Amino acid sequence: MKICVLGAGAWGTALAVNASSRHAVTLWARDAAQAQAMSAARENARYLPGIALPPSITLASGDALAAAKAADLVIVATPMAALREQLGMLAGLSSPVAWLSKGVEPALAGVGGEGLLAHEIQAQVAPRLAAGVLSGPSFAQEVAQARPTALVAASRRADVRKALVEAFHGPALRVYANDDIVGVEVGGAVKNVLAIATGLADGLSLGLNARAALITRGLAEMTRFGVALGARPETFMGLSGLGDLVLTATGDLSRNRKVGLLLAQGHTLSQAVDSLGHVAEGVYCARTVVQRARHLGVEMPISAGVVAVLDGRVRPADAVAELMAREPGSESG
């Protein structure tokens, strides 16, 4: 299979490395200088240092559409903010396209309403595209090192799910198919917000009990939100729900958890974000998730508390106190 990965960040590079043992892979970088440096050093020193780029990976820049047209499968490995542009460019493509983006697009006047998930953006700008998402609990570094990982390939189209499984399923990477793209995308977006919450709790040294409570109740509000958007409840007990939430909320490599840790330690939001060197999607989609949930009549108190901290309206300790002061209710509510 010929695979084109659009975006040479950590995750796009990791998947390119993983697939290159079985397929011909083109890794496209927006920055021509970065592509040249990677080609010369055979390493993505900026985003994935220490991982060798095999000879079967071709580095490219410039005309992204030309690179995509030559592929049997296109992977869009850009942050959520760039997804609309990329999908619009690929709208006429006949080959399957899948994105790695996890988040919610900020509300855009005239097009976004309360903010859109990735498949909703695709329905607007590239409705005829054979499209889906590759998601699940995965740190780029470990995938590139061929450590055991499981992902989910979600699409309403069986041919897209099949292409993703054939492309990436291998000795160290299991890929499971799922047709509930709504649930998979909600899990991938909301887990980032909840990881900031657990980072706040860990930064305040609230203990393991508090972390477990946040993860469990966070899963409940993630599920409520997803079901209101048309997802199946059982999806949230899978890789893109519980699996990705546990990884991102507890893993030391989690950027979103690190944001919470730094905020709890007294850093400003700009200081926390600047220290990462990568995008922490939870920072950018938290407000939009909560706004859309309110529009649907769905309560998301943990996510709302994260937004209040990110906006500087409450201190981390006060946000936790507000959660603990909520009226008791049924666990199923």
Coordinates of C-alpha atoms in Angstrom, one line a residue, residues 49-304:
P49 CA 14.0 12.8 18.6
G50 CA 15.9 9.6 18.9
I51 CA 13.7 7.7 16.4
A52 CA 15.3 6.7 13.1
L53 CA 13.3 7.3 9.9
P54 CA 13.6 4.1 7.8
P55 CA 14.7 4.3 4.2
S56 CA 11.2 3.3 3.1
I57 CA 9.9 6.7 4.3
T58 CA 10.0 9.4 1.7
L59 CA 10.1 13.0 3.0
A60 CA 8.2 15.6 1.1
S61 CA 6.9 19.2 1.3
G62 CA 5.3 21.7 -1.1
D63 CA 2.3 20.4 -3.1
A64 CA 0.4 18.4 -0.5
L65 CA -2.4 17.5 -2.9
A66 CA 0.0 16.0 -5.4
A67 CA 1.5 13.8 -2.7
A68 CA -2.0 12.8 -1.5
K69 CA -3.2 11.9 -5.1
A70 CA -0.3 9.4 -5.5
A71 CA -1.4 7.4 -2.3
D72 CA -3.8 4.6 -1.7
L73 CA -4.5 6.0 1.8
V74 CA -4.1 9.5 3.1
I75 CA -3.6 10.3 6.9
V76 CA -4.2 13.8 8.0
A77 CA -1.9 14.3 11.0
T78 CA -2.5 17.9 11.8
P79 CA -3.9 19.7 14.9
M80 CA -7.7 20.3 14.9
A81 CA -7.2 23.9 13.9
A82 CA -5.8 22.9 10.5
L83 CA -8.3 20.1 9.7
R84 CA -10.9 22.2 7.8
E85 CA -8.2 23.5 5.4
Q86 CA -6.7 20.0 4.8
L87 CA -10.1 18.3 4.2
G88 CA -11.2 21.0 1.9
M89 CA -8.0 20.5 -0.2
L90 CA -8.6 16.8 -0.3
A91 CA -12.4 17.0 -1.1
G92 CA -12.1 15.5 -4.6
L93 CA -9.9 12.6 -3.7
S94 CA -11.1 9.1 -4.4
S95 CA -8.7 7.3 -2.0
P96 CA -9.7 6.9 1.7
V97 CA -8.7 9.7 4.0
A98 CA -8.5 9.4 7.8
W99 CA -7.5 12.0 10.4
L100 CA -5.7 11.7 13.7
S101 CA -7.1 15.0 15.1
K102 CA -8.6 14.8 18.6
G103 CA -10.7 17.8 19.6
V104 CA -13.6 20.1 18.7
E105 CA -13.3 23.0 16.3
P106 CA -13.8 26.4 17.9
A107 CA -17.2 27.9 16.9
L108 CA -16.8 29.7 13.6
A109 CA -19.3 32.3 12.5
G110 CA -21.6 30.9 9.9
V111 CA -20.1 27.4 9.8
G112 CA -19.5 26.0 13.2
G113 CA -22.5 26.8 15.4
E114 CA -21.5 25.5 18.8
G115 CA -18.2 24.0 17.4
L116 CA -17.8 20.9 15.3
L117 CA -16.3 17.4 15.6
A118 CA -14.0 16.3 12.8
H119 CA -16.6 14.2 10.9
E120 CA -19.0 17.2 11.0
I121 CA -16.3 19.4 9.4
Q122 CA -15.8 16.7 6.8
A123 CA -19.5 16.7 6.1
Q124 CA -19.4 20.4 5.4
V125 CA -16.2 20.8 3.3
A126 CA -15.8 17.3 1.7
P127 CA -19.1 15.4 1.9
R128 CA -18.1 12.9 -0.8
L129 CA -14.8 11.9 0.8
A130 CA -14.4 8.3 1.9
A131 CA -13.3 9.3 5.4
G132 CA -12.8 8.2 9.0
V133 CA -10.6 8.6 12.1
L134 CA -7.8 6.6 13.7
S135 CA -7.9 7.1 17.4
G136 CA -7.3 5.5 20.8
P137 CA -4.8 5.4 23.7
S138 CA -1.4 6.1 22.2
F139 CA 1.7 8.1 22.9
A140 CA 3.7 8.7 19.7
Q141 CA 7.0 7.8 21.3
E142 CA 5.8 4.3 22.3
V143 CA 4.2 3.6 18.9
A144 CA 7.5 4.7 17.1
Q145 CA 9.4 2.3 19.5
A146 CA 7.1 -0.5 18.5
R147 CA 5.7 -1.0 22.0
P148 CA 2.3 -2.8 22.2
T149 CA -0.5 -0.4 21.3
A150 CA -4.2 -0.8 20.4
L151 CA -6.1 1.7 18.3
V152 CA -9.6 2.0 16.8
A153 CA -10.4 2.8 13.1
A154 CA -13.8 4.5 13.0
S155 CA -15.9 5.3 9.9
R156 CA -19.4 4.8 8.7
R157 CA -17.8 3.2 5.6
A158 CA -16.5 -0.4 5.8
D159 CA -13.9 0.2 3.0
V160 CA -12.3 3.0 5.1
R161 CA -12.2 0.9 8.2
K162 CA -10.7 -2.0 6.2
A163 CA -8.0 0.3 4.6
L164 CA -6.9 1.5 8.1
V165 CA -6.7 -2.0 9.5
E166 CA -4.7 -3.2 6.5
A167 CA -2.4 -0.1 6.8
F168 CA -1.5 -0.2 10.4
H169 CA -2.4 -3.5 12.0
G170 CA 0.8 -5.3 12.7
P171 CA 3.0 -7.2 15.3
A172 CA 3.1 -4.3 17.8
L173 CA -0.1 -2.4 16.8
R174 CA -3.6 -3.8 16.9
V175 CA -6.3 -1.9 15.1
Y176 CA -10.0 -2.6 15.8
A177 CA -12.8 -1.4 13.6
N178 CA -15.8 0.6 14.8
D179 CA -18.6 2.3 12.9
D180 CA -19.5 4.7 15.7
I181 CA -17.4 7.6 14.6
V182 CA -19.4 10.1 16.8
G183 CA -18.5 8.2 20.0
V184 CA -14.9 7.7 19.0
E185 CA -14.4 11.4 18.2
V186 CA -16.2 12.5 21.4
G187 CA -13.9 10.2 23.5
G188 CA -10.8 11.6 21.7
A189 CA -11.9 15.2 22.4
V190 CA -13.2 15.1 25.9
K191 CA -10.5 12.9 27.4
N192 CA -8.1 15.8 26.8
V193 CA -10.2 18.1 28.9
L194 CA -10.5 15.5 31.7
A195 CA -6.7 15.0 31.6
I196 CA -6.2 18.6 32.5
A197 CA -8.6 18.0 35.5
T198 CA -6.5 15.0 36.7
G199 CA -3.4 17.0 36.3
L200 CA -4.8 19.7 38.5
A201 CA -5.7 17.2 41.1
D202 CA -2.3 15.5 41.0
G203 CA -0.6 18.9 41.1
L204 CA -2.5 19.8 44.2
S205 CA -1.4 16.4 45.8
L206 CA -5.1 15.4 46.3
G207 CA -4.2 11.7 46.2
L208 CA -5.1 8.6 44.2
N209 CA -8.6 8.4 45.4
A210 CA -9.3 11.8 43.9
R211 CA -7.7 10.8 40.6
A212 CA -9.9 7.7 40.4
A213 CA -13.0 9.7 41.2
L214 CA -12.2 12.3 38.5
I215 CA -11.6 9.6 35.8
T216 CA -14.7 7.7 36.7
R217 CA -17.1 10.7 36.9
G218 CA -15.3 12.2 33.9
L219 CA -16.1 9.1 31.9
A220 CA -19.8 9.5 32.9
E221 CA -20.0 13.0 31.6
M222 CA -18.1 12.1 28.5
T223 CA -20.7 9.4 27.9
R224 CA -23.6 11.7 28.5
F225 CA -22.3 14.2 26.0
G226 CA -21.6 11.6 23.4
V227 CA -25.0 9.9 23.7
A228 CA -26.7 13.3 23.3
L229 CA -24.8 13.7 20.0
G230 CA -25.9 10.2 18.8
A231 CA -23.1 8.0 20.0
R232 CA -23.6 4.5 21.4
P233 CA -22.9 4.2 25.2
E234 CA -20.7 1.1 24.8
T235 CA -18.2 3.0 22.7
F236 CA -17.1 4.9 25.8
M237 CA -16.1 1.6 27.5
G238 CA -13.7 0.9 24.6
L239 CA -10.3 2.2 23.4
S240 CA -11.3 5.7 22.4
G241 CA -13.3 6.3 25.6
L242 CA -12.0 4.6 28.8
G243 CA -8.7 3.5 27.2
D244 CA -7.7 6.9 26.0
L245 CA -9.0 8.6 29.1
V246 CA -6.9 6.4 31.4
L247 CA -3.8 6.9 29.4
T248 CA -4.1 10.7 29.0
A249 CA -5.2 11.3 32.6
T250 CA -2.4 9.3 34.2
G251 CA 0.5 9.0 31.7
D252 CA 3.6 11.1 32.3
L253 CA 3.9 11.7 28.6
S254 CA 0.4 13.4 28.5
R255 CA 0.6 17.1 27.4
N256 CA -2.9 17.8 28.7
R257 CA -2.1 16.3 32.1
K258 CA 1.1 18.4 32.3
V259 CA -0.9 21.6 31.7
G260 CA -3.0 20.7 34.7
L261 CA 0.0 20.0 36.8
L262 CA 1.7 23.3 35.9
L263 CA -1.4 25.3 36.6
A264 CA -1.8 23.7 40.0
Q265 CA 1.8 24.6 40.7
G266 CA 1.1 28.3 40.1
H267 CA 2.2 28.7 36.5
T268 CA 0.1 30.8 34.2
L269 CA -1.8 29.2 31.3
S270 CA 0.6 30.8 28.7
Q271 CA 3.6 29.6 30.6
A272 CA 2.2 26.1 30.8
V273 CA 1.4 25.9 27.1
D274 CA 4.7 27.5 26.0
S275 CA 6.6 24.9 28.0
L276 CA 5.2 22.0 26.0
G277 CA 6.6 22.5 22.5
H278 CA 3.5 20.7 21.2
V279 CA -0.3 21.4 21.0
A280 CA -2.4 20.4 24.0
E281 CA -5.8 20.1 22.4
G282 CA -7.7 20.1 25.7
V283 CA -6.8 23.8 26.3
Y284 CA -8.3 24.8 22.9
C285 CA -11.4 22.6 22.9
A286 CA -12.5 22.7 26.6
R287 CA -14.6 25.8 26.3
T288 CA -16.3 24.7 23.1
V289 CA -17.1 21.2 24.5
V290 CA -18.8 22.8 27.5
Q291 CA -20.7 25.3 25.4
R292 CA -22.0 22.6 23.1
A293 CA -23.0 20.4 26.1
R294 CA -25.0 23.3 27.5
H295 CA -26.7 23.8 24.2
L296 CA -27.7 20.1 24.4
G297 CA -28.8 20.3 28.0
V298 CA -25.9 18.1 29.2
E299 CA -24.2 18.7 32.5
M300 CA -20.4 18.4 32.5
P301 CA -19.3 19.8 35.9
I302 CA -15.7 18.5 35.7
S303 CA -15.1 20.0 32.2
A304 CA -16.8 23.2 33.3

